[in-house]
Amino acid sequence: MTSTLIIGATGLLGSEMAKASARNGDRLHVLVRPATAGDEERLHSLKELGAKIHVGDLDDYDSLVRAASAVDRVISSVHVHSASEMTLVRALSDAGVSRYVPSAGFGLDFAAAAPGSIPPLDLKRGVFDAIRQADLPYTVIYTNGFFSTWVATLGDLMRFGSSPLPPEEVTLYGDGNVPATFVSEKDIAAVTLRALNDPNAIRSEIRIARNKITQNEMIDLWRGVSGRSPRIVPQSAAELEAMIASAPWLGLLRAFWIRGETALETATPEAGVLYPELAFETIESAFVAMADAAGR
Ligand SMILES: NC(=O)c1ccc[n+]([C@@H]2O[C@H](COP(=O)([O-])OP(=O)(O)OC[C@H]3O[C@@H](n4cnc5c(N)ncnc54)[C@H](OP(=O)(O)O)[C@@H]3O)[C@@H](O)[C@H]2O)c1
């Protein structure tokens, strides 16, 4: 039986990775930090999936080598802090895993996004360079926008976490007519497991570019499904630039809604083309589920 270690399995994406890995019939291993290891409530669903729990930390090289030595392949779905992720790269080289899906990929395709415009993406790019230099058997999955972050906010990243439902007021970036692409966390996990089972995906990059839609179209779709009409606050590209000057990570909004970088065609193979048997959740079905949950 193939064994898969997930680092970040209590998180948004990692919990979907854990479920997909268990569905795939893998022997599931997870690495959790000491504080989490003592939290039965947070570990409950992972234990139900039969996960073997390793206690460790991305900053603790020995714990990473111990956990990685017990498995065939590793998925990391933590937020990338370069020093910690570099420790993981070193540990995986020393442990000798057969496949590694780094968290560096879970965002924009490096081939589409201009270097130097989004600090978190530049960090991820640096980690990917280290992975290649270490000659690890990686598979990088570029996701573009997650449903929970972008669709549930009607494309307004600034409102992330404010409510499980799309917001009553939404900022419209630029003219609202630039397309972007989105995928559910469950589908990201399905693509990842499919790629892990694909020997041709070793040392390769795969992009998910599904559900292409503009911000105007997304807001209209929500109106149609829910009968709600969010208030629109327009923000020009120049006003967004002024915000990015003081909060550079907001370069993500420019990449999505001004430059259209998540919808650019690149030479990176696209997941739905590569694996046509996979069916992807649509934005409309996600909106229907949200509206139902809100008692539409
Ligand atoms: N493109 C998009 O729209 C988008 C949206 C969201 C996220 N992302 C990307 O997706 C990836 C996962 O993000 P997420 O939102 O799923 O993350 P998350 O929900 O914040 O979860 C992070 C996980 O990492 C674990 N963790 C944090 N620091 C750790 C450490 N030092 N050692 C070991 N484990 C540690 C946490 O464990 P504890 O339980 O101990 O806290 C948690 O399980 C990231 O690369 C992120 O940039 C992309």
CSV table of C-alpha atoms and ligand atoms in Angstrom, one decimal:
chain,number,residue,atom,x,y,z
A,1,MET,CA,0.0,0.0,0.0
A,2,THR,CA,1.3,3.5,-0.9
A,3,SER,CA,1.8,5.8,2.1
A,4,THR,CA,1.4,9.5,1.9
A,5,LEU,CA,2.4,12.1,4.4
A,6,ILE,CA,0.5,15.4,4.5
A,7,ILE,CA,2.0,18.4,6.3
A,8,GLY,CA,-0.8,20.9,7.0
A,9,ALA,CA,-3.6,18.4,7.2
A,10,THR,CA,-5.6,20.4,9.7
A,11,GLY,CA,-5.7,23.3,7.3
A,12,LEU,CA,-8.2,24.4,4.6
A,13,LEU,CA,-6.5,22.6,1.7
A,14,GLY,CA,-4.6,20.0,3.7
A,15,SER,CA,-7.9,18.5,5.2
A,16,GLU,CA,-9.2,17.9,1.6
A,17,MET,CA,-5.8,16.4,0.7
A,18,ALA,CA,-6.2,14.0,3.7
A,19,LYS,CA,-9.7,12.9,2.6
A,20,ALA,CA,-8.6,12.5,-1.0
A,21,SER,CA,-5.6,10.5,0.0
A,22,ALA,CA,-7.7,8.2,2.2
A,23,ARG,CA,-10.2,7.8,-0.6
A,24,ASN,CA,-7.3,6.8,-2.9
A,25,GLY,CA,-6.6,3.9,-0.5
A,26,ASP,CA,-3.3,5.4,0.7
A,27,ARG,CA,-1.9,4.7,4.2
A,28,LEU,CA,-2.4,8.2,5.5
A,29,HIS,CA,0.3,9.9,7.6
A,30,VAL,CA,0.1,13.5,8.9
A,31,LEU,CA,2.6,15.7,10.6
A,32,VAL,CA,1.2,18.1,13.1
A,33,ARG,CA,2.7,20.6,15.4
A,34,PRO,CA,3.0,19.7,19.2
A,35,ALA,CA,0.2,22.1,20.1
A,36,THR,CA,-2.1,20.6,17.6
A,37,ALA,CA,-1.2,17.0,18.6
A,38,GLY,CA,-2.8,17.7,22.0
A,39,ASP,CA,-6.0,19.0,20.5
A,40,GLU,CA,-8.3,16.0,20.1
A,41,GLU,CA,-11.0,18.1,18.5
A,42,ARG,CA,-8.7,19.2,15.6
A,43,LEU,CA,-7.4,15.7,15.2
A,44,HIS,CA,-10.7,13.9,15.3
A,45,SER,CA,-11.5,13.8,11.6
A,46,LEU,CA,-7.9,12.8,10.7
A,47,LYS,CA,-8.1,10.0,13.2
A,48,GLU,CA,-11.4,8.9,11.7
A,49,LEU,CA,-9.6,8.6,8.4
A,50,GLY,CA,-7.1,6.3,10.1
A,51,ALA,CA,-4.2,8.8,9.9
A,52,LYS,CA,-0.9,7.9,11.6
A,53,ILE,CA,0.0,11.1,13.5
A,54,HIS,CA,3.6,12.3,13.6
A,55,VAL,CA,4.4,15.2,15.9
A,56,GLY,CA,6.8,17.7,14.4
A,57,ASP,CA,7.3,21.1,12.9
A,58,LEU,CA,8.5,22.5,9.5
A,59,ASP,CA,11.3,24.2,11.4
A,60,ASP,CA,12.4,20.9,13.1
A,61,TYR,CA,14.6,19.1,10.5
A,62,ASP,CA,14.8,15.8,12.5
A,63,SER,CA,11.0,15.5,12.9
A,64,LEU,CA,10.6,16.0,9.1
A,65,VAL,CA,13.2,13.3,8.3
A,66,ARG,CA,11.6,10.9,10.8
A,67,ALA,CA,8.1,11.4,9.3
A,68,ALA,CA,9.2,11.4,5.7
A,69,SER,CA,11.3,8.3,6.1
A,70,ALA,CA,8.1,6.4,7.0
A,71,VAL,CA,6.3,7.2,3.7
A,72,ASP,CA,6.6,7.0,-0.1
A,73,ARG,CA,5.3,10.5,-0.9
A,74,VAL,CA,4.8,13.9,0.8
A,75,ILE,CA,2.2,16.7,0.2
A,76,SER,CA,2.9,20.0,1.9
A,77,SER,CA,0.0,22.4,2.2
A,78,VAL,CA,1.3,25.0,4.6
A,79,HIS,CA,1.7,28.7,3.9
A,80,VAL,CA,5.2,29.1,2.5
A,81,HIS,CA,7.8,30.8,4.7
A,82,SER,CA,10.9,30.3,2.7
A,83,ALA,CA,13.3,29.3,5.6
A,84,SER,CA,10.9,26.6,6.8
A,85,GLU,CA,10.1,25.2,3.4
A,86,MET,CA,13.8,25.1,2.6
A,87,THR,CA,14.2,22.9,5.7
A,88,LEU,CA,11.6,20.6,4.3
A,89,VAL,CA,13.4,20.5,1.0
A,90,ARG,CA,16.6,19.5,2.7
A,91,ALA,CA,14.8,16.9,4.9
A,92,LEU,CA,13.1,15.3,1.9
A,93,SER,CA,16.3,15.0,0.0
A,94,ASP,CA,17.9,13.2,2.9
A,95,ALA,CA,14.9,11.0,3.6
A,96,GLY,CA,14.6,10.1,-0.1
A,97,VAL,CA,10.9,10.2,-0.9
A,98,SER,CA,9.5,9.0,-4.3
A,99,ARG,CA,7.3,12.1,-4.8
A,100,TYR,CA,6.8,15.6,-3.3
A,101,VAL,CA,4.0,18.0,-3.9
A,102,PRO,CA,5.2,21.3,-2.5
A,103,SER,CA,2.9,24.0,-1.2
A,104,ALA,CA,4.8,26.4,-3.5
A,105,GLY,CA,2.5,25.5,-6.4
A,106,PHE,CA,-0.9,26.3,-4.8
A,107,GLY,CA,-1.4,29.6,-6.4
A,108,LEU,CA,-0.5,31.2,-9.7
A,109,ASP,CA,1.4,29.5,-12.5
A,110,PHE,CA,4.9,30.9,-12.4
A,111,ALA,CA,4.9,31.0,-16.2
A,112,ALA,CA,2.0,33.5,-16.2
A,113,ALA,CA,2.7,35.8,-13.3
A,114,ALA,CA,5.4,38.4,-13.6
A,115,PRO,CA,8.2,38.0,-11.1
A,116,GLY,CA,8.7,40.8,-8.6
A,117,SER,CA,5.0,41.8,-8.4
A,118,ILE,CA,3.6,39.6,-5.6
A,119,PRO,CA,5.9,39.0,-2.6
A,120,PRO,CA,4.3,35.6,-1.5
A,121,LEU,CA,4.6,34.3,-5.1
A,122,ASP,CA,8.3,35.3,-5.3
A,123,LEU,CA,8.9,33.3,-2.1
A,124,LYS,CA,7.2,30.3,-3.6
A,125,ARG,CA,9.3,30.8,-6.8
A,126,GLY,CA,12.4,30.7,-4.6
A,127,VAL,CA,11.3,27.5,-2.9
A,128,PHE,CA,10.6,25.9,-6.3
A,129,ASP,CA,14.1,26.8,-7.5
A,130,ALA,CA,15.6,25.0,-4.4
A,131,ILE,CA,13.4,22.0,-5.1
A,132,ARG,CA,14.7,21.7,-8.7
A,133,GLN,CA,18.3,22.3,-7.5
A,134,ALA,CA,17.9,19.4,-5.0
A,135,ASP,CA,16.7,17.2,-7.8
A,136,LEU,CA,13.6,16.1,-5.8
A,137,PRO,CA,10.9,14.1,-7.7
A,138,TYR,CA,8.4,17.0,-7.4
A,139,THR,CA,5.0,17.5,-9.0
A,140,VAL,CA,3.9,21.2,-8.8
A,141,ILE,CA,0.1,21.9,-9.0
A,142,TYR,CA,-0.8,25.5,-9.9
A,143,THR,CA,-4.3,26.1,-8.7
A,144,ASN,CA,-5.1,29.7,-9.5
A,145,GLY,CA,-8.0,30.9,-7.2
A,146,PHE,CA,-9.5,28.7,-4.5
A,147,PHE,CA,-13.3,28.7,-4.2
A,148,SER,CA,-13.2,29.5,-0.5
A,149,THR,CA,-10.9,32.5,-1.0
A,150,TRP,CA,-12.2,34.0,-4.2
A,151,VAL,CA,-15.6,32.7,-5.1
A,152,ALA,CA,-17.1,32.9,-1.6
A,153,THR,CA,-15.9,36.6,-1.6
A,154,LEU,CA,-17.2,37.3,-5.1
A,155,GLY,CA,-13.6,38.0,-6.1
A,156,ASP,CA,-13.0,40.5,-3.3
A,157,LEU,CA,-10.0,39.0,-1.4
A,158,MET,CA,-10.2,41.8,1.1
A,159,ARG,CA,-13.4,40.2,2.5
A,160,PHE,CA,-12.0,36.7,3.0
A,161,GLY,CA,-13.0,35.2,6.3
A,162,SER,CA,-15.7,37.8,7.0
A,163,SER,CA,-18.6,35.4,6.4
A,164,PRO,CA,-19.1,31.9,4.9
A,165,LEU,CA,-21.6,33.6,2.5
A,166,PRO,CA,-20.7,36.0,-0.3
A,167,PRO,CA,-20.5,39.5,1.1
A,168,GLU,CA,-23.4,42.1,1.1
A,169,GLU,CA,-20.9,44.7,-0.3
A,170,VAL,CA,-18.2,43.9,-2.8
A,171,THR,CA,-15.3,45.9,-4.3
A,172,LEU,CA,-15.2,45.7,-8.1
A,173,TYR,CA,-11.6,45.9,-9.3
A,174,GLY,CA,-10.9,47.7,-12.5
A,175,ASP,CA,-13.7,47.4,-15.0
A,176,GLY,CA,-14.7,44.0,-13.7
A,177,ASN,CA,-14.4,42.4,-17.2
A,178,VAL,CA,-11.0,40.7,-16.9
A,179,PRO,CA,-11.4,36.8,-16.7
A,180,ALA,CA,-9.8,34.7,-13.9
A,181,THR,CA,-10.0,31.0,-13.1
A,182,PHE,CA,-11.1,29.2,-10.0
A,183,VAL,CA,-11.2,25.7,-8.5
A,184,SER,CA,-12.6,24.1,-5.3
A,185,GLU,CA,-10.3,22.8,-2.7
A,186,LYS,CA,-11.8,19.3,-3.1
A,187,ASP,CA,-10.9,19.3,-6.8
A,188,ILE,CA,-7.4,20.5,-6.1
A,189,ALA,CA,-7.0,17.5,-3.9
A,190,ALA,CA,-8.5,15.2,-6.6
A,191,VAL,CA,-6.0,16.6,-9.2
A,192,THR,CA,-3.1,16.2,-6.8
A,193,LEU,CA,-3.9,12.5,-6.1
A,194,ARG,CA,-4.4,11.8,-9.8
A,195,ALA,CA,-1.0,13.3,-10.5
A,196,LEU,CA,0.6,11.4,-7.7
A,197,ASN,CA,-0.6,8.2,-9.4
A,198,ASP,CA,0.7,9.3,-12.7
A,199,PRO,CA,4.4,8.3,-13.3
A,200,ASN,CA,4.6,10.9,-16.1
A,201,ALA,CA,3.9,13.7,-13.6
A,202,ILE,CA,7.3,13.3,-11.9
A,203,ARG,CA,9.4,16.5,-12.2
A,204,SER,CA,6.5,18.3,-13.9
A,205,GLU,CA,4.2,21.2,-13.4
A,206,ILE,CA,0.4,21.1,-13.9
A,207,ARG,CA,-1.9,24.0,-13.9
A,208,ILE,CA,-5.6,24.0,-13.0
A,209,ALA,CA,-7.4,26.6,-15.2
A,210,ARG,CA,-11.1,25.9,-14.8
A,211,ASN,CA,-14.2,28.0,-14.2
A,212,LYS,CA,-13.1,31.0,-16.3
A,213,ILE,CA,-15.2,34.0,-15.3
A,214,THR,CA,-15.0,37.8,-14.9
A,215,GLN,CA,-15.8,39.5,-11.6
A,216,ASN,CA,-18.9,41.1,-13.1
A,217,GLU,CA,-20.1,37.7,-14.4
A,218,MET,CA,-19.5,36.1,-11.0
A,219,ILE,CA,-21.5,38.8,-9.1
A,220,ASP,CA,-24.3,38.4,-11.7
A,221,LEU,CA,-24.3,34.6,-11.2
A,222,TRP,CA,-24.6,35.0,-7.4
A,223,ARG,CA,-27.5,37.5,-7.9
A,224,GLY,CA,-29.3,35.0,-10.1
A,225,VAL,CA,-28.7,32.0,-7.8
A,226,SER,CA,-29.4,33.7,-4.5
A,227,GLY,CA,-31.7,36.6,-5.3
A,228,ARG,CA,-29.4,38.9,-3.3
A,229,SER,CA,-27.9,42.1,-4.7
A,230,PRO,CA,-24.5,43.0,-3.2
A,231,ARG,CA,-23.7,46.7,-3.1
A,232,ILE,CA,-20.8,47.4,-5.6
A,233,VAL,CA,-17.9,49.6,-4.6
A,234,PRO,CA,-15.9,50.4,-7.7
A,235,GLN,CA,-12.1,50.6,-7.4
A,236,SER,CA,-10.0,51.7,-10.4
A,237,ALA,CA,-6.7,50.0,-11.3
A,238,ALA,CA,-4.9,53.2,-10.2
A,239,GLU,CA,-6.6,53.2,-6.7
A,240,LEU,CA,-5.6,49.5,-6.4
A,241,GLU,CA,-2.0,50.4,-7.2
A,242,ALA,CA,-2.0,52.9,-4.4
A,243,MET,CA,-3.1,50.2,-2.0
A,244,ILE,CA,-0.5,47.7,-3.3
A,245,ALA,CA,2.2,50.3,-2.6
A,246,SER,CA,1.5,50.0,1.1
A,247,ALA,CA,0.4,46.3,1.2
A,248,PRO,CA,2.4,44.5,-1.6
A,249,TRP,CA,0.6,41.2,-1.1
A,250,LEU,CA,-2.5,42.8,-2.6
A,251,GLY,CA,-0.6,42.4,-5.9
A,252,LEU,CA,-2.7,39.2,-6.0
A,253,LEU,CA,-5.8,41.4,-6.8
A,254,ARG,CA,-3.9,43.0,-9.6
A,255,ALA,CA,-2.8,39.6,-11.0
A,256,PHE,CA,-6.3,38.3,-10.9
A,257,TRP,CA,-8.5,41.2,-11.9
A,258,ILE,CA,-6.3,43.7,-13.8
A,259,ARG,CA,-3.7,41.6,-15.5
A,260,GLY,CA,-5.8,38.4,-15.9
A,261,GLU,CA,-2.8,36.3,-15.1
A,262,THR,CA,-4.8,33.3,-13.8
A,263,ALA,CA,-6.6,33.0,-17.2
A,264,LEU,CA,-3.5,33.3,-19.4
A,265,GLU,CA,-2.7,30.3,-21.6
A,266,THR,CA,0.8,29.0,-20.8
A,267,ALA,CA,2.8,26.0,-21.9
A,268,THR,CA,2.1,24.3,-18.5
A,269,PRO,CA,-0.2,21.3,-19.1
A,270,GLU,CA,-3.8,21.9,-17.9
A,271,ALA,CA,-5.2,19.4,-15.4
A,272,GLY,CA,-8.6,18.9,-17.1
A,273,VAL,CA,-7.0,18.3,-20.5
A,274,LEU,CA,-4.4,16.0,-19.0
A,275,TYR,CA,-6.9,14.0,-16.9
A,276,PRO,CA,-10.2,14.3,-18.8
A,277,GLU,CA,-11.9,11.7,-16.5
A,278,LEU,CA,-11.9,14.3,-13.7
A,279,ALA,CA,-15.1,16.3,-13.3
A,280,PHE,CA,-14.7,19.8,-11.8
A,281,GLU,CA,-17.2,21.5,-9.4
A,282,THR,CA,-18.7,24.7,-11.0
A,283,ILE,CA,-19.0,28.1,-9.5
A,284,GLU,CA,-22.8,27.9,-10.0
A,285,SER,CA,-23.0,24.6,-8.0
A,286,ALA,CA,-20.9,26.2,-5.2
A,287,PHE,CA,-23.2,29.2,-5.1
A,288,VAL,CA,-26.3,27.0,-5.0
A,289,ALA,CA,-24.8,25.1,-2.0
A,290,MET,CA,-24.0,28.5,-0.3
A,291,ALA,CA,-27.5,29.9,-0.9
A,292,ASP,CA,-29.1,26.6,0.3
A,293,ALA,CA,-27.0,26.7,3.5
A,294,ALA,CA,-28.2,30.3,4.1
A,295,GLY,CA,-31.8,29.1,3.7
A,296,ARG,CA,-32.5,30.9,0.4
B,1,LIG,N1,-4.7,30.4,-4.6
B,1,LIG,C1,-5.5,30.6,-3.7
B,1,LIG,O1,-6.6,31.1,-3.8
B,1,LIG,C2,-5.1,30.2,-2.3
B,1,LIG,C3,-6.0,30.4,-1.2
B,1,LIG,C4,-5.7,29.9,0.1
B,1,LIG,C5,-4.4,29.2,0.2
B,1,LIG,N2,-3.6,29.1,-0.8
B,1,LIG,C6,-2.3,28.4,-0.7
B,1,LIG,O2,-2.6,27.0,-0.3
B,1,LIG,C7,-1.6,26.5,0.6
B,1,LIG,C8,-2.4,26.0,1.9
B,1,LIG,O3,-3.1,27.1,2.5
B,1,LIG,P1,-4.3,26.9,3.5
B,1,LIG,O4,-5.1,28.1,3.4
B,1,LIG,O5,-4.9,25.6,3.3
B,1,LIG,O6,-3.5,26.9,4.9
B,1,LIG,P2,-4.2,26.9,6.4
B,1,LIG,O7,-5.6,26.6,6.3
B,1,LIG,O8,-3.7,28.1,7.0
B,1,LIG,O9,-3.4,25.6,7.0
B,1,LIG,C9,-2.0,25.7,7.2
B,1,LIG,C10,-1.6,24.3,7.8
B,1,LIG,O10,-0.2,24.3,8.0
B,1,LIG,C11,0.1,23.9,9.3
B,1,LIG,N3,1.3,24.5,9.7
B,1,LIG,C12,1.5,25.9,9.8
B,1,LIG,N4,2.8,26.1,10.3
B,1,LIG,C13,3.4,24.9,10.4
B,1,LIG,C14,4.7,24.5,10.8
B,1,LIG,N5,5.6,25.4,11.1
B,1,LIG,N6,4.9,23.1,10.8
B,1,LIG,C15,4.0,22.2,10.5
B,1,LIG,N7,2.7,22.6,10.1
B,1,LIG,C16,2.4,23.9,10.0
B,1,LIG,C17,-1.1,24.3,10.1
B,1,LIG,O11,-1.1,23.4,11.3
B,1,LIG,P3,-1.7,23.8,12.7
B,1,LIG,O12,-2.9,22.9,12.8
B,1,LIG,O13,-0.7,23.3,13.7
B,1,LIG,O14,-2.0,25.3,12.8
B,1,LIG,C18,-2.3,24.0,9.2
B,1,LIG,O15,-2.6,22.6,9.2
B,1,LIG,C19,-0.6,27.6,0.8
B,1,LIG,O16,0.4,27.5,-0.1
B,1,LIG,C20,-1.4,28.9,0.4
B,1,LIG,O17,-0.6,29.9,0.0
B,1,LIG,C21,-3.9,29.5,-2.1
